[in-house]
Short mmCIF file of C-alpha atoms in Angstrom, two decimals:
data_model
loop_
_atom_site.label_atom_id
_atom_site.label_comp_id
_atom_site.label_asym_id
_atom_site.label_seq_id
_atom_site.Cartn_x
_atom_site.Cartn_y
_atom_site.Cartn_z
CA UNK A 287 52.86 20.16 5.02
CA UNK A 288 49.43 18.85 5.88
CA UNK A 289 48.91 15.05 5.94
CA UNK A 290 46.02 13.15 4.41
CA UNK A 291 44.71 9.89 5.61
CA UNK A 292 44.37 6.89 3.27
CA UNK A 293 42.38 4.15 4.46
CA UNK A 294 42.10 0.72 2.62
CA UNK A 295 39.51 -1.78 3.27
CA UNK A 296 39.50 -5.40 2.05
CA UNK A 297 36.04 -6.41 1.41
CA UNK A 298 32.89 -4.11 1.99
CA UNK A 299 29.11 -4.64 2.89
CA UNK A 300 28.04 -4.61 -0.70
CA UNK A 301 30.03 -7.48 -2.28
CA UNK A 302 31.15 -10.24 0.24
CA UNK A 303 34.76 -10.45 0.41
CA UNK A 304 34.86 -14.31 -0.05
CA UNK A 305 38.45 -14.32 -1.20
CA UNK A 306 41.79 -13.13 0.37
CA UNK A 307 44.42 -10.95 -1.05
CA UNK A 308 46.89 -8.17 -0.77
CA UNK A 309 46.76 -4.52 -1.49
CA UNK A 310 50.32 -2.90 -1.78
CA UNK A 311 50.38 0.98 -1.67
CA UNK A 312 53.50 2.70 -3.28
CA UNK A 313 54.50 6.28 -3.36
CA UNK A 314 57.65 8.05 -4.26
CA UNK A 315 59.84 8.66 -1.13
CA UNK A 316 57.50 6.54 0.79
CA UNK A 317 57.96 2.84 2.23
CA UNK A 318 55.56 0.49 0.72
CA UNK A 319 52.33 0.14 2.60
CA UNK A 320 50.80 -3.41 2.63
CA UNK A 321 47.19 -4.36 3.73
CA UNK A 322 46.10 -7.96 4.02
CA UNK A 323 44.10 -10.74 5.87
CA UNK A 324 40.77 -8.93 5.27
CA UNK A 325 41.85 -6.03 7.39
CA UNK A 326 41.18 -2.39 7.33
CA UNK A 327 44.49 -0.44 7.07
CA UNK A 328 45.59 3.32 7.41
CA UNK A 329 48.42 5.48 6.51
CA UNK A 330 49.12 9.05 6.31
CA UNK A 331 50.61 10.69 3.25
CA UNK A 332 51.81 14.30 2.46
CA UNK A 333 49.37 16.70 0.82
CA UNK A 334 48.90 15.97 -2.84
CA UNK A 335 51.07 12.62 -2.88
CA UNK A 336 50.22 10.14 -5.59
CA UNK A 337 49.77 6.68 -4.46
CA UNK A 338 49.29 3.60 -6.48
CA UNK A 339 47.51 0.81 -5.17
CA UNK A 340 47.85 -2.91 -6.52
CA UNK A 341 45.68 -5.66 -5.64
CA UNK A 342 46.61 -9.30 -5.77
CA UNK A 343 44.85 -12.52 -4.54
CA UNK A 344 46.87 -14.74 -2.43
CA UNK A 345 48.94 -17.17 -4.39
CA UNK A 346 47.38 -20.68 -4.68
CA UNK A 347 44.06 -19.41 -2.95
CA UNK A 348 42.05 -19.76 -6.18
CA UNK A 349 40.72 -16.39 -5.68
CA UNK A 350 40.41 -13.35 -8.00
CA UNK A 351 40.31 -9.65 -7.42
CA UNK A 352 36.75 -8.28 -7.96
CA UNK A 353 36.64 -4.53 -7.90
CA UNK A 354 37.64 -1.33 -6.43
CA UNK A 355 35.34 1.12 -4.98
CA UNK A 356 35.56 4.62 -3.14
CA UNK A 357 38.31 7.13 -3.01
CA UNK A 358 38.23 7.69 -6.76
CA UNK A 359 38.86 4.09 -7.39
CA UNK A 360 36.49 1.88 -9.44
CA UNK A 361 36.47 -0.87 -11.98
CA UNK A 362 38.23 -4.28 -12.17
CA UNK A 363 41.86 -3.26 -13.09
CA UNK A 364 44.36 -4.55 -10.46
CA UNK A 365 45.81 -1.12 -9.83
CA UNK A 366 44.34 2.15 -9.09
CA UNK A 367 46.17 5.59 -8.45
CA UNK A 368 44.71 8.09 -5.93
CA UNK A 369 45.87 11.60 -5.23
CA UNK A 370 45.94 12.51 -1.67
CA UNK A 371 44.30 15.95 -1.81
CA UNK A 372 42.07 14.89 0.76
CA UNK A 373 41.49 11.86 3.12
CA UNK A 374 40.62 8.85 1.01
CA UNK A 375 38.70 5.47 1.69
CA UNK A 376 39.40 2.85 -0.94
CA UNK A 377 37.92 -0.77 -0.78
CA UNK A 378 39.31 -3.78 -2.56
CA UNK A 379 37.10 -6.69 -2.88
CA UNK A 380 38.26 -10.27 -3.53
CA UNK A 381 36.18 -13.28 -4.52
CA UNK A 382 37.11 -17.11 -4.35
CA UNK A 383 36.40 -19.02 -7.42
CA UNK A 384 34.25 -21.99 -6.84
CA UNK A 385 34.07 -25.24 -9.05
CA UNK A 386 31.60 -27.84 -9.95
CA UNK A 387 31.77 -31.62 -10.05
CA UNK A 388 29.45 -33.45 -12.49
CA UNK A 389 29.06 -37.29 -12.56
CA UNK A 390 27.43 -39.22 -15.22
CA UNK A 391 26.01 -42.73 -15.51
CA UNK A 392 27.14 -44.85 -18.28
CA UNK A 393 26.88 -48.56 -19.36
CA UNK A 394 24.42 -51.32 -19.44
CA UNK A 395 24.28 -51.93 -15.57
CA UNK A 396 23.10 -49.95 -12.67
CA UNK A 397 24.44 -48.84 -9.52
CA UNK A 398 24.80 -45.76 -7.04
CA UNK A 399 27.34 -43.16 -6.52
CA UNK A 400 28.07 -41.82 -2.94
CA UNK A 401 29.57 -38.33 -2.58
CA UNK A 402 31.18 -39.26 0.87
CA UNK A 403 32.31 -35.57 1.24
CA UNK A 404 29.13 -34.06 0.83
CA UNK A 405 27.11 -37.08 2.47
CA UNK A 406 24.90 -37.25 -0.79
CA UNK A 407 24.28 -39.98 -3.24
CA UNK A 408 22.34 -40.69 -6.63
CA UNK A 409 21.54 -43.66 -8.56
CA UNK A 410 21.20 -42.81 -12.25
CA UNK A 411 21.30 -40.04 -14.82
CA UNK A 412 23.62 -37.23 -13.77
CA UNK A 413 24.12 -35.15 -10.84
CA UNK A 414 26.36 -32.02 -10.15
CA UNK A 415 27.71 -30.82 -6.94
CA UNK A 416 28.74 -26.96 -6.65
CA UNK A 417 30.59 -24.63 -4.50
CA UNK A 418 33.95 -26.27 -4.17
CA UNK A 419 36.83 -24.10 -3.49
CA UNK A 420 40.15 -24.57 -5.35
CA UNK A 421 42.21 -27.76 -3.96
CA UNK A 422 38.97 -29.10 -2.22
CA UNK A 423 39.07 -32.85 -2.19
CA UNK A 424 36.06 -35.07 -2.94
CA UNK A 425 35.61 -38.81 -2.32
CA UNK A 426 33.24 -40.81 -4.54
CA UNK A 427 32.36 -44.54 -4.06
CA UNK A 428 30.60 -46.50 -6.75
CA UNK A 429 28.33 -49.45 -5.76
CA UNK A 430 26.69 -51.73 -8.21
CA UNK A 431 23.31 -53.29 -7.92
CA UNK A 432 22.44 -56.92 -7.97
CA UNK A 433 23.07 -58.08 -11.52
CA UNK A 434 25.55 -55.44 -12.35
CA UNK A 435 29.32 -54.85 -11.83
CA UNK A 436 31.42 -51.76 -11.41
CA UNK A 437 33.48 -51.27 -14.56
CA UNK A 438 35.23 -48.17 -13.83
CA UNK A 439 35.60 -44.24 -13.80
CA UNK A 440 36.01 -42.32 -16.92
CA UNK A 441 38.12 -39.11 -16.43
CA UNK A 442 37.11 -37.75 -19.91
CA UNK A 443 37.38 -34.04 -18.67
CA UNK A 444 40.44 -34.14 -16.69
CA UNK A 445 38.95 -35.53 -13.40
CA UNK A 446 42.17 -36.92 -12.51
CA UNK A 447 40.25 -39.69 -10.65
CA UNK A 448 42.47 -42.00 -8.19
CA UNK A 449 41.81 -44.63 -5.97
CA UNK A 450 42.57 -44.55 -2.25
CA UNK A 451 45.94 -46.04 -2.98
CA UNK A 452 46.63 -43.55 -5.64
CA UNK A 453 46.33 -45.79 -8.53
CA UNK A 454 44.17 -44.97 -11.72
CA UNK A 455 40.39 -45.36 -10.89
CA UNK A 456 39.85 -48.59 -12.94
CA UNK A 457 38.58 -51.70 -11.33
CA UNK A 458 40.69 -54.50 -11.08
CA UNK A 459 40.35 -57.91 -9.40
CA UNK A 460 43.44 -57.41 -7.19
CA UNK A 461 42.29 -54.08 -5.97
CA UNK A 462 39.03 -53.83 -3.93
CA UNK A 463 39.50 -50.18 -3.17
CA UNK A 464 39.27 -49.00 -6.99
CA UNK A 465 35.45 -48.41 -6.65
CA UNK A 466 36.41 -45.18 -4.80
CA UNK A 467 37.36 -42.12 -6.69
CA UNK A 468 39.34 -39.31 -5.07
CA UNK A 469 39.46 -36.11 -6.95
CA UNK A 470 40.89 -32.50 -6.20
CA UNK A 471 38.99 -29.55 -7.65
CA UNK A 472 41.12 -27.07 -9.48
CA UNK A 473 38.73 -26.45 -12.16
CA UNK A 474 35.16 -27.70 -13.28
CA UNK A 475 35.38 -31.58 -13.46
CA UNK A 476 33.31 -34.10 -15.20
CA UNK A 477 33.34 -37.68 -14.67
CA UNK A 478 31.56 -40.79 -15.95
CA UNK A 479 30.95 -43.94 -13.88
CA UNK A 480 30.33 -47.07 -15.66
CA UNK A 481 28.32 -50.18 -14.62
CA UNK A 482 28.06 -53.13 -16.59
CA UNK A 483 25.03 -55.79 -16.43
CA UNK A 484 26.15 -59.21 -15.51
CA UNK A 485 24.61 -62.50 -15.21
CA UNK A 486 25.64 -66.03 -14.49
CA UNK A 487 25.11 -69.55 -16.05
CA UNK A 488 25.38 -72.84 -13.99
CA UNK A 489 27.34 -75.84 -14.83
CA UNK A 490 25.44 -78.59 -13.31
CA UNK A 491 28.29 -80.99 -13.95
CA UNK A 492 30.63 -79.14 -11.63
CA UNK A 493 28.31 -77.10 -9.61
CA UNK A 494 30.37 -74.04 -10.53
CA UNK A 495 28.91 -70.57 -11.80
CA UNK A 496 30.45 -68.67 -14.47
CA UNK A 497 29.88 -64.86 -14.85
CA UNK A 498 28.59 -63.84 -18.44
CA UNK A 499 28.78 -60.25 -19.72
CA UNK A 500 25.36 -58.69 -20.17
CA UNK A 501 22.05 -59.93 -19.02
CA UNK A 502 21.99 -63.16 -21.28
CA UNK A 503 22.86 -65.64 -18.47
CA UNK A 504 20.20 -67.80 -16.53
CA UNK A 505 20.72 -66.01 -13.26
CA UNK A 506 20.92 -62.16 -12.51
CA UNK A 507 23.31 -62.63 -9.44
CA UNK A 508 25.82 -65.03 -8.17
CA UNK A 509 24.02 -65.92 -5.13
CA UNK A 510 20.78 -67.12 -6.96
CA UNK A 511 23.08 -69.10 -9.25
CA UNK A 512 25.12 -70.92 -6.66
CA UNK A 513 22.11 -71.72 -4.82
CA UNK A 514 20.49 -73.43 -7.69
CA UNK A 515 23.76 -74.80 -9.22
CA UNK A 516 24.90 -76.51 -6.01
CA UNK A 517 21.65 -78.11 -5.33
CA UNK A 518 21.42 -79.33 -9.03
CA UNK A 519 25.04 -80.79 -8.71
CA UNK A 520 24.22 -82.42 -5.48
CA UNK A 521 21.11 -84.14 -7.01
CA UNK A 522 22.99 -85.09 -10.08
CA UNK A 523 25.84 -86.61 -8.32
CA UNK A 524 23.37 -88.61 -6.07
CA UNK A 525 21.43 -89.81 -9.22
CA UNK A 526 24.54 -90.85 -10.86
CA UNK A 527 25.72 -93.20 -8.04
CA UNK A 528 24.95 -97.09 -8.75
CA UNK A 529 22.42 -98.55 -6.51
CA UNK A 530 23.79 -101.40 -4.36
CA UNK A 531 21.80 -104.47 -3.68
CA UNK A 532 22.56 -106.57 -0.74
CA UNK A 533 21.37 -110.06 -0.84
CA UNK A 534 20.61 -112.07 2.12
CA UNK A 535 22.67 -115.52 2.46
#
């Protein structure tokens, strides 16, 4: 009997084939025919053979099947049946799903967030970075401004933010790396970053500065407080020393 050529293309010139997948062709009495890796594949079938094509994105790729075109196949269903009454050319297009990461500022303080992965930063309001593939990892670093302190990351929408050492992204005095948030994008994510206003009071008796939550303290940052406080303490100590009078004999 006369054979007819079936050509399967993965991707075409109309839709960009940004994803990766597999097309498997099955027919009664024939071995399965597999096409993958964005290739163009060919197989001869006997006249009038019915061939079922099944499209599947690679497991874990984060991609999806987009559509069929050509050879009597169309639409978005993952299977298509063709009758080989003539040569057929069928195209399967796959696309990768991309995700967004949004960071929102919260709190009474101020600071900046650096997206180390993207080489970008912002210092208030909110910002969204887009186009991440499934599994892409993003590293964020929070830096408070003078008069503020970093309070933590809020994973309100499943952000799954972790520090460089794998611990949850909440600031602690014993962990200096926790202003860094590492996050893997497997869906659209939203994080909030919290900065708190801080100020300091000076105890002139001891020369020590104490942190006050909020902006009600005498000094907006520890440096200014220490400079004044240490100076005041030295002057006070000097003035409290008794005068010694030496009399000549």
